[in-house]
Every structure is written in structure tokens, then in C-alpha cells.
């Protein structure tokens, strides 16, 4: 009954098979391995972006921080949701990589709205040397509260960024989960909606530790390569990153796992709803924020269930409602979910 | 005939087996996996250092830059050999992680000498706010020219660092190769010789991508954890780093592979010596720098041999002597070496 | 009719006299001039802090950024008001000097409140490597909206910081204006109220360009000296900074100018109040935020008055109410203020 | 008998007069004062560079570090003499401002030579992501050992930089001293010889604390303004920087003081030569490095003479030769020099 995160589950067999298969003989190091050529071609095809530049790193924080750094000057500010991963969970990595730039928070509890984004941008006056200068906008898809921006919502956001001529980054740690939720194409969810660079996550959705950074504008390529090396994120035995991503993309494994994760979350959400839980945010992908009585939390805890208590602790009144964050990965079984629900 | 580097070969079967075995069910992320407990215990035992703190990262540059950053203030200078990896091959990563600190180069072509180290330290006057302040000393073992400091040589260096109260880092990307060359214990080559923190390499010696940072003084532990996260080097599915290191350490796999690599280099060196090659540095571990006529380089190149031309190109006079850097990893076969030597 | 800022007026005669007097013969550079000894002694006496360490820099941003950097690790976050100068008007200098640390904004429109401060601190969970770590709290006195924290209010804030063991910085760009408004001693407004380090402003209150950084805990002294040099803020002909501060402190010039500035603002505020202006914040020192009809703004503008339009432009409906920020320095004459008021 | 540095003497009367004259009424802050317009026009005229952008800062280290930062990416290396001020005396300020870039040292004891420069550049291989990337070249004129590059020597250096397409910075802390030594124009010593940006010193040659940064290519202007603010080097009461520079430039005061300083040094050098001193470097401007017996150093020290002992201390054998660094500023009198020489 592990719902603490989708970053703790096993690696999908197709990914592991590719890793094992890659382990023969010598391969050119530092991203010049032939499997990387295959990965690049696959991503260009999947994203309908034949000019895109594609790089691999091992962590989501590295993907975000390096991608944003390529679009941020040290005297600028990145705009992001006030609950964004880059703001709350990366221990100042974005600031570090962007040369001590600032993050300006867009007021929102879940999905970013165009009005809130505009207010944040306008508050940083242009043309004045004293104020932090306007830099890129980072949109999280799936959001940290489990929301998924529709294509219309994404385009409404990038309409604002275009007005101010600001580049757009997408934190796609759960890219696949959003994609299958929307039923759109990768191109639609990114460059066709105004996204310049995306952190395309693999780790949470069935890989060991690999994320692609995809630049739709190849001009940033060389800078990214230098930043990646300087950040110590360039792997010598790079084929083992490539192999993960190749296995992930092959035969649609990445979509399968995302569909499975979302379906698991939908199944769990339905069960919770029937059991009377209240939802803080309407579940849209593989994350659920729901509130139910402390007594049930205690039972779940005693039974070994793992998830985050969002706004309280196990100590206190039995009847008090406490919120939980529950995340489903692709590998959790229906049995496990049923067992979880049986405690309600 | 791949002698370009020891960073391009396959992963040792024992390492891969552990990685595969680790792929079941959920494991606590971010270094709290049980395999990491096993790794920590193994390293403490191997290094006879029950208090040591042990962390894993995926690249050697990350290990070096993060370890040094814990001992360097931004207004200080790190002392290192002028041919050190941290100076020549890490694209300013040490400066980046150490907050824009400086590297001061100790004059040497191979192993650092106490006199040269002292001259470099003395040139940075103490007590004056204008000059970069004295910071840690980084010693590379095996050096970038294939040399191995004896225990006496290490202790002579750390006698100088003690005089000035400077901490000592060891870049042990090829730690195992040096260790088996000296026939000493890990403790003797590190803390018993005055080393405070070591980058204990795995990648070049049979792993996919894993390096341990071992602090003999546990006071730096929490700072390292924060720096690792901020640098985006903390893995969520950390068990796959732990598993590599566990497989590497188990049953002495790491010593086997190092012995094999060194023996391969000795065999190659002997063949080169018989064939009349001149050595730039006396080979001591698994790296060889040797000079032989361009005509032979051409033949080797045409036959598909891979190594670095150190001081020239294939174009030019047949008889001119050109230097090569050749590195043997554990997996190169004697057949390959014989085939290489057959072109002389 | 210059009310745009207190950073654009002339230098007080006593300050200029000391600068002129300092211009004889050679003086030891880099802060070792005898006038600096006098300044240090004066500040220690005025602040009743015989152990305090005192340093001079030429800009308020330098004082703030360097002082905060001494108390901030790069993975930490500084807490400050969301309208603080360090957040809005220093173009990421605090982040730059603090090694890419973050600023976390305390919700407030003027003075910081203990509750809002506590909420901001609590939101950065302790003990977790992912979240930015808790760092110093910066309190602005006079605030950027013209407010002055009473001693009780300051102590209520530092009671919260003590609970979480966080150091406290005071941005005292208008320190003297706040001091004379409260009628307290420098010691009471700083270390007796829990402040660890203060940016003690001179520039806005009658100097050319000088600010003192006063550390009540001398342990940070050497680090500050290194940071100041590294930041290129150490003056060789330092006596000309010392002379300004010496002239400023001598014979209570600094209190005279602050009293004059506050009295000018009170006089202007009274006039505005009589003329029917609405105040956004109750004026407490030398800054006024007031709202009156656009028609009057137009008249003032045409007559050459200088101040900031806070929430609109001169274009638009005559009757609409627009806010102005007006700052009085010590040198503005009552005639100028009367002339200004005559347009209402 | 003050020969310790030219950074400790008084301010020239023409400079002080302009500062005093500037102290009336309000002036627009942050570089928008009318005196700055005058300064800009004067420098453009003096340098025959009508498009040049001109900025003022208060310290030489700020001028160097900010100017270089505009031409350096964090993954690049600045090339400079191994005895350059930016390497030895700025406590890592260039690295700090350039985002943790590296300095690569050109082997030389005094003036940089084209061959040594080329060797340093070539050693940083192009096109490889591992090596620090090639960045700007910084030339010191007057050098830290008192040498002055002739126009031919400057052009021979910039011929090398052009070959590799690297920008050129001139550290002109003693610009005027070099200029009058060469008897050339400012344009000849800068952009006509291939210099892109110059730190044009004022402080050491008769000002309080002011240096101009002159960009011959105006494209860097806005970036410099942001970097200056972010570095906390933008003065609110900027007119007092402008006034110093205006006074310095007016009526050729800056050339007069430089001629006086050089003539003083020539007079001192002649006396030393007659007295049998040995010169480490041939004096070319206002700095002298000469060796004479310890007994004389002792006599000078007892008589209150101030200068740097370069390679030893006062303790030791009377007859041993010790080197001194002696710097003459514009204000030292012939009497003082005669008095100094009388001890030989």
C-alpha cells in the first residue's frame, strides 16, 4: 500500500531489458553512444520536432534547473506557481543554476491562471535597473496538486508570455500522466502550445533515473551542454541513461505506464469518493488530495499504508478530518488499492 | 582495441546483478533505501572508519565538486596539480560548486611534490584580505598522468597541509587502481595518511555511474546532503545507485577489476617497451603515456585502435615520435592487447 | 519641490567639512585610517556596544547584501516583507551575495507582523533536504511604506525568530528617521530588541554615500571583511568613507537631519490632510503615501513637483483619486512644502 | 616618505573643488545627474569614441570584475598575467562576478608576451565540453611590476586575441601613467590597439574613489547597468562620483598628476641607480622594484619610510640584498624623495 510517491516504485521491465542489453563492449562516452542517437530520433518523432535538441540527465531537479538556466540571466526572475516543485522542493537548485536569479511566485493553489500570471509579471516593472528583470515562465504539468492544464489553459498562459516576450518552460516530471489525461499529442502539449523547452520526465513513470530536456529551439544546445558538464550532470557511461530512455519510449511503454498510473488513481479516487472522502483538488492524473477522518488515517497507518499527511498528524481527535496526498505509480496493484480502501 | 579511457567499458556482472535484484517493489527514495545502509556499513568496514559518513552520486565530477565545496569558502583557493582533472576537465564545476572560489595550481607534471605544494601555499599570503585565502588541497590518486603516490609521498604532502591547517581531499576516480598498485589498505591510503574526504570512484572500474564521497569527519554530513540536493544530484530511486556500489564492493569485485585493469596495463606496457616505445611517465596503475613513431600510430588507427594522441596528429612525417595516452579497463582482453601490439 | 526620494538631496555641511578636512597627506588605505578608529568608537558608544564590529560601504544595497550574506547559507532562505527593498529594489543583489539563496516573502503591506512571519517560517519545513532551509529574518525600519515598528513590535518579531533560532538583520537605510520617531536609543532599537546586525544608513540622511554595517556579535567580522573585498566594496582611500560617517555622527548631526526630515514630512502630511487627501499608510517618519485627485497631480506636475505616482498615470479622468509616494529629506524647505500645498 | 602605494595619497584640488561644487540642491540619482552627461561627453571626446558607453564605479576591483563579467560566461576562462591584480589582489572578485568562471594564468613576470598568451589559449582546447572554454583576455597597463606595454606590444597581443576571436579588457588602474609614459592618445592605447573595454582608473591618480568603465562597443551597456546594480555598485547620489571624474578630466588634471607621478618615480629611480641599487624591472611609469642592502632598509624603516619589502624581512644579515616595491603618486614632494635617498 505505497502511495507516498511515484518516485519509489520499480523500473518497468522494458526499461530494465534495454539497460541490460546495453551492457556489452565499449561505447563512446558522454552522450556520443549510438543509443542516444536512437533516443534523439525517437523524441524528435514523438514530438514532431525534427530540429529539437535532446539531452538526458538523471534527476528531475537537474532537468528543471539546467533548462531554466539556459533561459535566465542572473538578474532576472523566473515566474512559477507558488506551489511549484522548483520553488518548494529543490533546495534552491534553480537559483543556483541560474546564477542567483530569483523566483517570483504566481498566486495559485493548483493550476496557474493567466490573470495571476499577468499580475506577477506586471509587478516586476520593465526598464528599471532596480527591479529583478522579467525572465522565463515555468509551468508544471501535472501540477504539484495533481491538476492538468487543458490545451486551452496552456495556450491562455502562453498568450500572456508572448505579450511580454518571455520564454516558457514546462516541468513535465509527470509529462506522460498529463498527456494521457488530455489525450493529446506531445507536440500539442508543448511547442504547439507555446512551450520552448520541456523537462520530459522518465523517473517517476517507470525508469531508474532519467529525464530528457527537449529544446524546440536548437540555439540553446551548446550552452546546455556546457551547463550540464559544469553542473557535473554529464555521464561518462551515458549509454545507461540512453538505454533507459530508449526502453521507456519503445513500443509506447511510457504511455502504458502513465495510463496504468492514472487508471489506478481514478480507481482509488472512486473508492474514496464512495467512502465519503472530500477532495481538495479534483484528481486529474495520478495524484489525489483527499480528506477523511483521523481514525481512518490511524487504521491505514497501522496497516502499513504509506502516504503523506498533508495538514496534520496522527495525534488528535478521532473525528477530525485530515488531508492526505496519495500518488499512484504504474506498478501498484488493484489488490493493494482494494486493501487500502477496505479500511474506510 | 579500446584504450581511449576506462570510462567507456561495460559494467561488471556482479554490479549488474545487484541492480537487477534491486528492482522489486517500492523502496524508500533519496538515500533511505536499505541497500544504502548496507553500502554505508561496507565502506565503513573497508575503510576501518566506523564514524565515516558515506554518500553516493553518479559522476566523478559531482563527487569532487561537492566534496571540495564542503571544505571551501568562496573567497578561498583550492590547491591542486596543474594537470588535475578538477582543473582541466570539469568545465569549472569545482568553482561553480564552491561559490566562485579559485583553483591555485601546484607546478608538477605528474605527482604533486611537497616542495611545489608549499611554494603554492606560501604564495597566497595569510592574513591579508586582498589575496585569495588558503583552502583545501586536492590530491589525485591515480594522477592524471598515471602516477601513484606512495604512502610516504602522500604523508609528505599531508605533513605540509597540516603545517598550514588545510583540509585534504583525494580525487580517487581510480582509487582501486592505486590501492592495488600500492598493496595497502583503504585506511592507509586515506585517513591514516591525513586525507579528510575522498571521492571513491566506481564508474571507471566496473560500475554504470556511481561514486562514493566518504567523509572521515562526520561533521560535514548535513552540509553535504544539502549541497547534493541543491546541486540536483540526489536520486529519488537511489537504490539503483546503492545497488551498483553494493555489487561493486561485494566479494571484492572492486579489487578484482582494479587488479585486472592494472595487469592489462602492465602487459601492454611490457609489450610497448619491447617494441621500443619511450615512456613519458613510468606506468604505475592502468594508464600509459608512451611515444612511438607516427607510422605505427597510423597503422593502429587504420586497424581501429582507439586512444588519445597526446601531442600531435596523424598528419606528418612517418618517423616522428608521437605520444599516446592509453588506458586499460578491467574488461579489455589479452587478445585485444596482443592485436594492438602486433602493429608495432 | 523635490519629494521623489531622500536619496537625491545635498550633503550636510558637517559631513562635507569632515571630507574636506580629511584630504591632507597620506592615510593608511583599506579601512586602517585613523578616522575609521574614531567612527568605530563613536558607533560603539552610540549603540552601547563596546564589542560591536563596524564596517563601512558606500551603498545601502551593499550593506544589506553583505550583512545578510554573513548569516545565510546558499541553501537557505532569507525571510523578509514582500515589499522589502531587498526583494523589490536590489536586482537580486541579496541572492547574488548569499550564493544563490532564496528570499521567502512575509505577507504584509507595511510592517511585518509576528503571525505572518511565523506562517512564512513554518511553511519551510525543518529537517528535510528538499525544502529551502530557514535562514535570517530581515526587518526594514523605516519600512518601504513609511511605517515604523515600535519597540514592542520589534520584540514581538524577534520573539518569533528566537523560537526558531534565526538571526535578525535590520535594514536601517532610514535608521535615524525611525529612531527619532520612536524617541528611543540605538541600542533599544537594535540589540536590546534582538537584532544581530544592522545596516545603519547615512546616504539618505545627509551623507554622500556611506552606510555602516554593525555586527553586535563580533564573530562575523573576518568573514565580512573577506566578503566586502570579494564584492569589490573595500575602498582604498577609505578615509573618505570614514570622514563622511564621522561628520554624520559628530555633534548629533545625524539626529538633527532625521528630525528635520520627519518634521518636514509631518508638516506636509498635515497640509495634505487638511486638503482632504487620503492616506494609504499612516505617516510615521519621513515618507507619505497619500491619495488625491488627478487634477491636482497634473497641476503639481506642471509646476515642477517631483514625486512618484504610485498607482496610475497623469492620463485619465480629472476626478479619479491617484496615490503618490512623497519623501522628505532634511534639506527641503518649508517654503517648498508650502508651495507644493498651494496647488491643492 | 610614503612609497607604499599610490592609493593612499590626497585628492587633487581640482577634483575636490568639483565635489564641493556639486553639493547644491537635488540631483537626479543613479547616474542620471547632469554631471554624468558631461563626464560621458568628455570621455567620448578624449577617447575619440562617440559611441562609447561610460559608467562609473567607486573601486578598481569593481571596474575590473564588472567589465570582465560582461564578456565572460561562467564556463569560460579569463586569460591574464600570472601576476595580474585580478589574480592576486581581488580575493576572487572576478570569479564571483563572472559566475564562477576561471582565470587561466599566462606565464610572465611583467608584461604579457604574445607567445605566452598563445600557449595559454591553445592549452584550453576548443570544441570540447570538458575543458574550461576560452574567454576574454585581460591586459594590465601599467603592469603590476611597473611595466608599460608599447603600442606595438599591445597590438601584438591583440593580434593573438583576434586569431581566436577573444574579447580584450584593459585593467587601466594606472591608465594615465601608462599613457603619458607612451606619449600616445587614449584611443591609440585602447580601441585602436584592439581593446574592447577598459577600466579607466581615477582613484590612484588623484581622485577619492572613482573608476570609469568604457565600452567601445555599446552593445554591453544594458547588461553592465544590471550587473552594476546587482553588484550593489550603483550610487544613488551618483553626482559625487561624476563630480570626481569631471574634475579629474577637466583641464587635463589627470595628465598632470600622471606626469608628476612618473617624474617623481624617474627622479627616485635615478637616485637609486646612482646609489647602486639593482632594478628587478626597468621602471617605466610610477612604480619601482629595486634591490639594495638590508642595512639601508633598516635605516629607511627607522626614519619612517613606507614601502613594501618584496622578498624578505628586516631581520637578517646587514649586507643581504632585499627588494623593495616603491610607488610614487602625484603628490609626493622632491624633498621627501631626497630625504629618502639621503639614507643610501
XYZ file of N, CA and C in Angstrom, chain D residues 133-296:
492
model
N 36.086 26.866 -21.246
C 36.031 27.468 -22.574
C 36.797 28.794 -22.603
N 37.322 29.109 -23.757
C 38.120 30.327 -23.897
C 37.262 31.587 -23.777
N 37.699 32.484 -22.919
C 37.001 33.751 -22.716
C 37.925 34.929 -22.962
N 37.633 36.057 -22.322
C 38.372 37.286 -22.618
C 39.816 37.261 -22.112
N 40.599 38.150 -22.692
C 41.990 38.351 -22.277
C 42.055 39.703 -21.563
N 42.654 39.709 -20.382
C 42.806 40.953 -19.630
C 44.274 41.366 -19.604
N 44.527 42.561 -20.069
C 45.894 43.100 -20.117
C 45.990 44.233 -19.103
N 47.020 44.219 -18.290
C 47.209 45.268 -17.287
C 48.191 46.303 -17.827
N 47.758 47.557 -17.781
C 48.596 48.630 -18.324
C 48.496 49.827 -17.399
N 49.436 50.169 -16.690
C 50.723 49.712 -16.258
C 50.596 48.334 -15.606
N 51.574 47.449 -15.837
C 51.527 46.136 -15.203
C 51.771 46.262 -13.703
N 51.515 45.163 -13.020
C 51.734 45.132 -11.564
C 53.219 45.167 -11.200
N 54.083 45.071 -12.190
C 55.515 45.164 -11.915
C 56.085 46.461 -12.496
N 55.187 47.353 -12.867
C 55.619 48.670 -13.297
C 55.924 48.793 -14.781
N 55.691 47.726 -15.535
C 55.975 47.774 -16.977
C 54.859 48.439 -17.763
N 55.215 48.979 -18.917
C 54.227 49.590 -19.812
C 54.369 48.929 -21.183
N 53.284 48.296 -21.646
C 53.306 47.720 -22.995
C 53.341 48.859 -24.006
N 54.258 48.784 -24.956
C 54.233 49.744 -26.061
C 53.019 49.464 -26.943
N 52.690 50.426 -27.808
C 51.564 50.179 -28.727
C 51.825 48.944 -29.577
N 53.050 48.759 -29.988
C 53.387 47.576 -30.793
C 53.159 46.295 -29.975
N 53.563 46.353 -28.742
C 53.372 45.172 -27.887
C 51.882 44.888 -27.660
N 51.123 45.958 -27.427
C 49.675 45.764 -27.264
C 49.072 45.141 -28.507
N 49.471 45.669 -29.652
C 48.879 45.177 -30.897
C 49.314 43.749 -31.212
N 50.517 43.415 -30.801
C 50.955 42.024 -30.994
C 50.098 41.083 -30.135
N 49.718 41.539 -28.957
C 48.841 40.723 -28.097
C 47.444 40.604 -28.685
N 46.920 41.733 -29.141
C 45.541 41.675 -29.641
C 45.473 41.003 -31.014
N 46.609 40.913 -31.682
C 46.626 40.104 -32.913
C 46.349 38.647 -32.556
N 46.879 38.193 -31.433
C 46.614 36.820 -30.987
C 45.148 36.670 -30.580
N 44.642 37.622 -29.837
C 43.237 37.503 -29.401
C 42.292 37.488 -30.597
N 42.618 38.263 -31.603
C 41.757 38.292 -32.804
C 41.739 36.945 -33.494
N 42.904 36.311 -33.517
C 43.008 34.998 -34.147
C 42.018 34.010 -33.530
N 41.823 34.127 -32.224
C 40.927 33.209 -31.526
C 39.581 33.863 -31.218
N 39.403 35.058 -31.731
C 38.135 35.774 -31.570
C 37.766 35.983 -30.102
N 38.729 36.418 -29.336
C 38.506 36.642 -27.905
C 38.471 38.141 -27.601
N 37.555 38.579 -26.771
C 37.488 39.999 -26.418
C 38.652 40.407 -25.507
N 38.933 41.699 -25.478
C 40.091 42.205 -24.735
C 39.670 43.266 -23.730
N 40.076 43.045 -22.496
C 39.879 44.005 -21.412
C 41.221 44.599 -21.036
N 41.225 45.892 -20.749
C 42.440 46.502 -20.212
C 42.178 46.958 -18.781
N 43.004 46.452 -17.859
C 42.969 46.942 -16.488
C 43.841 48.185 -16.445
N 43.192 49.334 -16.478
C 43.907 50.600 -16.505
C 43.836 51.344 -15.182
N 44.085 50.623 -14.104
C 44.100 51.295 -12.793
C 45.106 52.437 -12.813
N 46.187 52.259 -13.592
C 47.181 53.327 -13.779
C 47.245 53.724 -15.256
N 46.068 53.828 -15.850
C 45.951 54.156 -17.273
C 46.731 55.430 -17.627
N 46.526 56.463 -16.843
C 47.141 57.753 -17.171
C 48.660 57.675 -17.096
N 49.168 56.925 -16.125
C 50.619 56.793 -16.001
C 51.204 56.106 -17.235
N 50.500 55.113 -17.753
C 50.976 54.443 -18.963
C 50.880 55.381 -20.164
N 49.775 56.105 -20.213
C 49.525 56.974 -21.370
C 50.624 58.028 -21.513
N 50.942 58.678 -20.425
C 51.958 59.727 -20.522
C 53.339 59.116 -20.714
N 53.528 57.892 -20.236
C 54.818 57.223 -20.480
C 54.991 56.942 -21.967
N 53.898 56.536 -22.618
C 53.976 56.223 -24.054
C 53.880 57.479 -24.909
N 53.279 58.526 -24.375
C 53.079 59.721 -25.185
C 52.125 59.499 -26.349
N 51.147 58.634 -26.139
C 50.165 58.371 -27.204
C 48.797 58.889 -26.777
N 47.799 58.648 -27.599
C 46.442 59.083 -27.259
C 45.682 57.943 -26.580
N 44.623 58.293 -25.842
C 43.795 57.243 -25.245
C 43.239 56.280 -26.296
N 42.848 56.804 -27.429
C 42.329 55.936 -28.494
C 43.394 54.954 -28.961
N 44.602 55.447 -29.143
C 45.676 54.552 -29.592
C 45.937 53.430 -28.589
N 45.869 53.755 -27.327
C 46.206 52.746 -26.312
C 45.033 51.804 -26.046
N 43.878 52.087 -26.635
C 42.723 51.218 -26.368
C 42.137 50.661 -27.669
N 41.059 51.269 -28.149
C 40.339 50.622 -29.249
C 41.146 50.563 -30.541
N 42.021 51.532 -30.757
C 42.846 51.443 -31.969
C 43.874 50.310 -31.860
N 44.117 49.849 -30.648
C 45.005 48.688 -30.462
C 44.230 47.410 -30.157
N 42.909 47.444 -30.350
C 42.150 46.200 -30.219
C 41.516 45.942 -28.866
N 41.473 46.964 -28.017
C 40.861 46.797 -26.696
C 39.350 47.033 -26.802
N 38.550 46.160 -26.163
C 37.094 46.285 -26.230
C 36.504 47.059 -25.064
N 37.130 46.918 -23.917
C 36.601 47.585 -22.724
C 37.776 47.906 -21.807
N 37.732 49.081 -21.187
C 38.850 49.484 -20.336
C 38.330 49.936 -18.972
N 39.050 49.505 -17.947
C 38.864 50.080 -16.611
C 39.784 51.291 -16.544
N 39.181 52.457 -16.567
C 39.928 53.707 -16.649
C 40.027 54.295 -15.239
N 41.221 54.160 -14.666
C 41.382 54.468 -13.251
C 41.421 55.948 -12.923
N 40.835 56.312 -11.807
C 40.930 57.656 -11.278
C 41.499 57.687 -9.863
N 41.151 56.659 -9.082
C 41.464 56.674 -7.649
C 42.952 56.850 -7.363
N 43.791 56.066 -8.047
C 45.218 56.098 -7.738
C 45.894 57.369 -8.230
N 45.201 58.121 -9.054
C 45.848 59.255 -9.718
C 45.197 60.591 -9.355
N 44.641 60.673 -8.129
C 44.185 61.983 -7.670
C 42.720 62.096 -7.325
N 41.958 60.987 -7.467
C 40.541 61.044 -7.088
C 40.349 60.432 -5.700
N 39.112 60.527 -5.197
C 38.742 59.911 -3.918
C 38.520 58.423 -4.075
N 37.718 58.116 -5.083
C 37.339 56.735 -5.332
C 36.404 56.742 -6.518
N 36.967 56.676 -7.712
C 36.137 56.627 -8.918
C 36.942 56.019 -10.051
N 36.290 55.125 -10.775
C 36.871 54.479 -11.946
C 35.786 54.477 -13.022
N 36.194 54.740 -14.242
C 35.229 54.631 -15.340
C 35.413 53.293 -16.040
N 34.292 52.713 -16.438
C 34.352 51.559 -17.335
C 33.876 52.055 -18.690
N 34.740 51.931 -19.682
C 34.432 52.457 -21.017
C 34.290 51.298 -21.990
N 33.089 51.141 -22.518
C 32.809 50.104 -23.514
C 32.874 50.723 -24.897
N 33.779 50.259 -25.724
C 33.836 50.804 -27.082
C 32.729 50.220 -27.942
N 32.218 49.093 -27.495
C 31.054 48.502 -28.154
C 29.846 48.718 -27.244
N 28.916 49.578 -27.659
C 27.809 49.933 -26.753
C 26.810 48.802 -26.516
N 26.965 47.676 -27.191
C 26.005 46.571 -27.015
C 25.964 46.052 -25.580
N 27.045 46.216 -24.849
C 27.104 45.664 -23.499
C 26.493 46.596 -22.452
N 26.006 47.744 -22.880
C 25.623 48.791 -21.935
C 24.564 48.340 -20.927
N 23.462 47.827 -21.413
C 22.361 47.485 -20.510
C 22.760 46.361 -19.562
N 23.486 45.386 -20.083
C 23.959 44.309 -19.216
C 24.845 44.864 -18.107
N 25.712 45.801 -18.457
C 26.563 46.389 -17.426
C 25.722 47.091 -16.366
N 24.729 47.819 -16.805
C 23.892 48.540 -15.831
C 23.224 47.577 -14.851
N 22.762 46.457 -15.365
C 22.127 45.474 -14.492
C 23.149 44.819 -13.574
N 24.296 44.500 -14.125
C 25.341 43.893 -13.294
C 25.820 44.861 -12.210
N 25.939 46.141 -12.560
C 26.391 47.117 -11.570
C 25.396 47.215 -10.421
N 24.115 47.284 -10.755
C 23.097 47.358 -9.703
C 23.113 46.085 -8.864
N 23.111 44.944 -9.533
C 23.105 43.658 -8.830
C 24.329 43.502 -7.933
N 25.441 44.110 -8.342
C 26.652 44.070 -7.530
C 26.669 45.107 -6.430
N 25.592 45.922 -6.349
C 25.461 46.956 -5.304
C 26.456 48.090 -5.518
N 26.820 48.319 -6.777
C 27.783 49.372 -7.093
C 27.158 50.588 -7.762
N 25.839 50.641 -7.783
C 25.181 51.816 -8.345
C 24.901 52.810 -7.225
N 25.470 54.005 -7.351
C 25.325 55.024 -6.302
C 24.032 55.809 -6.479
N 23.320 56.012 -5.390
C 22.163 56.902 -5.500
C 22.662 58.341 -5.718
N 23.481 58.838 -4.823
C 23.987 60.205 -5.011
C 25.199 60.168 -5.949
N 24.894 59.725 -7.135
C 25.910 59.454 -8.153
C 26.681 60.701 -8.545
N 26.056 61.865 -8.358
C 26.738 63.089 -8.770
C 28.107 63.235 -8.120
N 28.289 62.597 -6.955
C 29.588 62.740 -6.287
C 30.656 61.837 -6.902
N 30.239 60.808 -7.597
C 31.185 60.084 -8.460
C 31.463 60.900 -9.719
N 30.392 61.376 -10.329
C 30.538 62.153 -11.570
C 31.442 63.361 -11.359
N 31.236 64.026 -10.230
C 31.992 65.249 -9.980
C 33.486 64.968 -9.883
N 33.830 63.861 -9.228
C 35.250 63.496 -9.146
C 35.836 63.321 -10.546
N 35.125 62.550 -11.367
C 35.649 62.266 -12.701
C 35.671 63.537 -13.553
N 34.681 64.388 -13.365
C 34.652 65.648 -14.120
C 35.840 66.528 -13.746
N 36.108 66.592 -12.456
C 37.249 67.386 -12.013
C 38.576 66.804 -12.477
N 38.610 65.491 -12.514
C 39.817 64.764 -12.916
C 40.149 65.026 -14.384
N 39.102 65.044 -15.205
C 39.302 65.185 -16.649
C 39.476 66.641 -17.073
N 38.893 67.553 -16.277
C 38.866 68.957 -16.708
C 40.267 69.534 -16.766
N 40.531 70.274 -17.810
C 41.814 70.983 -17.938
C 43.001 70.039 -17.828
N 42.810 68.792 -18.178
C 43.956 67.882 -18.182
C 44.546 67.582 -16.819
N 43.751 67.727 -15.764
C 44.282 67.426 -14.430
C 44.847 66.009 -14.380
N 44.126 65.082 -15.005
C 44.536 63.669 -14.951
C 45.899 63.423 -15.593
N 46.229 64.207 -16.623
C 47.528 64.031 -17.277
C 48.630 64.693 -16.453
N 48.303 65.820 -15.889
C 49.257 66.498 -14.993
C 49.681 65.608 -13.837
N 48.684 65.018 -13.159
C 49.020 64.190 -11.995
C 49.831 62.967 -12.426
N 49.474 62.393 -13.560
C 50.220 61.215 -14.020
C 51.655 61.594 -14.376
N 51.806 62.716 -15.041
C 53.173 63.162 -15.380
C 53.977 63.409 -14.103
N 53.339 64.037 -13.134
C 54.033 64.309 -11.878
C 54.457 63.007 -11.209
N 53.556 62.036 -11.174
C 53.859 60.756 -10.518
C 55.015 60.055 -11.234
N 54.947 60.021 -12.564
C 56.023 59.359 -13.324
C 57.349 60.085 -13.144
N 57.288 61.415 -13.146
C 58.527 62.183 -12.989
C 59.114 61.941 -11.598
N 58.261 61.856 -10.603
C 58.737 61.553 -9.256
C 59.438 60.196 -9.225
N 58.827 59.230 -9.892
C 59.426 57.893 -9.901
C 60.749 57.894 -10.667
N 60.808 58.639 -11.747
C 62.055 58.707 -12.517
C 63.162 59.339 -11.685
N 62.795 60.356 -10.972
C 63.758 61.042 -10.114
C 64.267 60.097 -9.021
N 63.336 59.371 -8.422
C 63.710 58.405 -7.385
C 64.573 57.293 -7.977
N 64.201 56.828 -9.159
C 64.948 55.734 -9.787
C 66.366 56.161 -10.105
N 66.488 57.384 -10.565
C 67.819 57.879 -10.888
C 68.687 57.919 -9.634
N 68.104 58.414 -8.563
C 68.837 58.448 -7.291
C 69.239 57.058 -6.836
N 68.308 56.111 -6.968
C 68.598 54.741 -6.550
C 69.704 54.128 -7.401
N 69.647 54.425 -8.687
C 70.637 53.892 -9.614
C 72.029 54.398 -9.229
N 72.073 55.695 -8.971
C 73.366 56.273 -8.566
C 73.865 55.647 -7.263
N 72.913 55.321 -6.412
C 73.288 54.740 -5.120
C 73.612 53.256 -5.230
N 73.519 52.716 -6.443
C 73.928 51.333 -6.643
C 72.832 50.301 -6.528
N 71.590 50.728 -6.451
C 70.501 49.752 -6.374
C 70.392 48.982 -7.685
N 69.912 47.730 -7.566
C 69.668 46.904 -8.754
C 68.164 46.890 -9.030
N 67.800 46.962 -10.297
C 66.380 47.017 -10.640
C 65.879 45.647 -11.079
N 64.780 45.216 -10.493
C 64.180 43.933 -10.890
C 63.490 44.082 -12.245
N 62.867 45.202 -12.435
C 62.205 45.525 -13.696
C 62.607 46.949 -14.024
N 62.778 47.230 -15.275
C 63.128 48.600 -15.654
C 61.905 49.493 -15.396
N 62.053 50.535 -14.566
C 60.892 51.391 -14.279
C 60.403 52.094 -15.554
N 59.097 52.105 -15.740
C 58.547 52.700 -16.952
C 57.468 53.739 -16.651
N 56.933 53.689 -15.464
C 55.876 54.657 -15.119
C 56.131 55.161 -13.693
N 55.266 54.807 -12.750
C 55.449 55.337 -11.388
C 55.736 54.265 -10.330
N 56.141 53.087 -10.801
C 56.467 52.020 -9.855
C 57.908 51.578 -10.033
N 58.552 51.276 -8.910
C 59.954 50.873 -8.935
C 60.132 49.620 -8.102
N 60.811 48.642 -8.686
C 61.204 47.439 -7.947
C 62.727 47.407 -7.951
N 63.324 47.635 -6.797
C 64.784 47.710 -6.745
C 65.309 47.012 -5.504
N 66.532 46.577 -5.624
C 67.166 45.771 -4.576
C 68.359 46.530 -4.008
N 68.442 46.585 -2.688
C 69.595 47.214 -2.033
C 69.766 46.553 -0.654
N 70.873 46.839 0.018
C 71.206 46.063 1.218
C 70.223 46.280 2.376
N 70.083 45.227 3.155
C 69.162 45.263 4.293
C 69.484 46.411 5.250
N 70.741 46.731 5.404
C 71.109 47.802 6.343
C 70.421 49.114 5.953
N 70.352 49.359 4.676
C 69.684 50.591 4.221
C 68.171 50.495 4.459
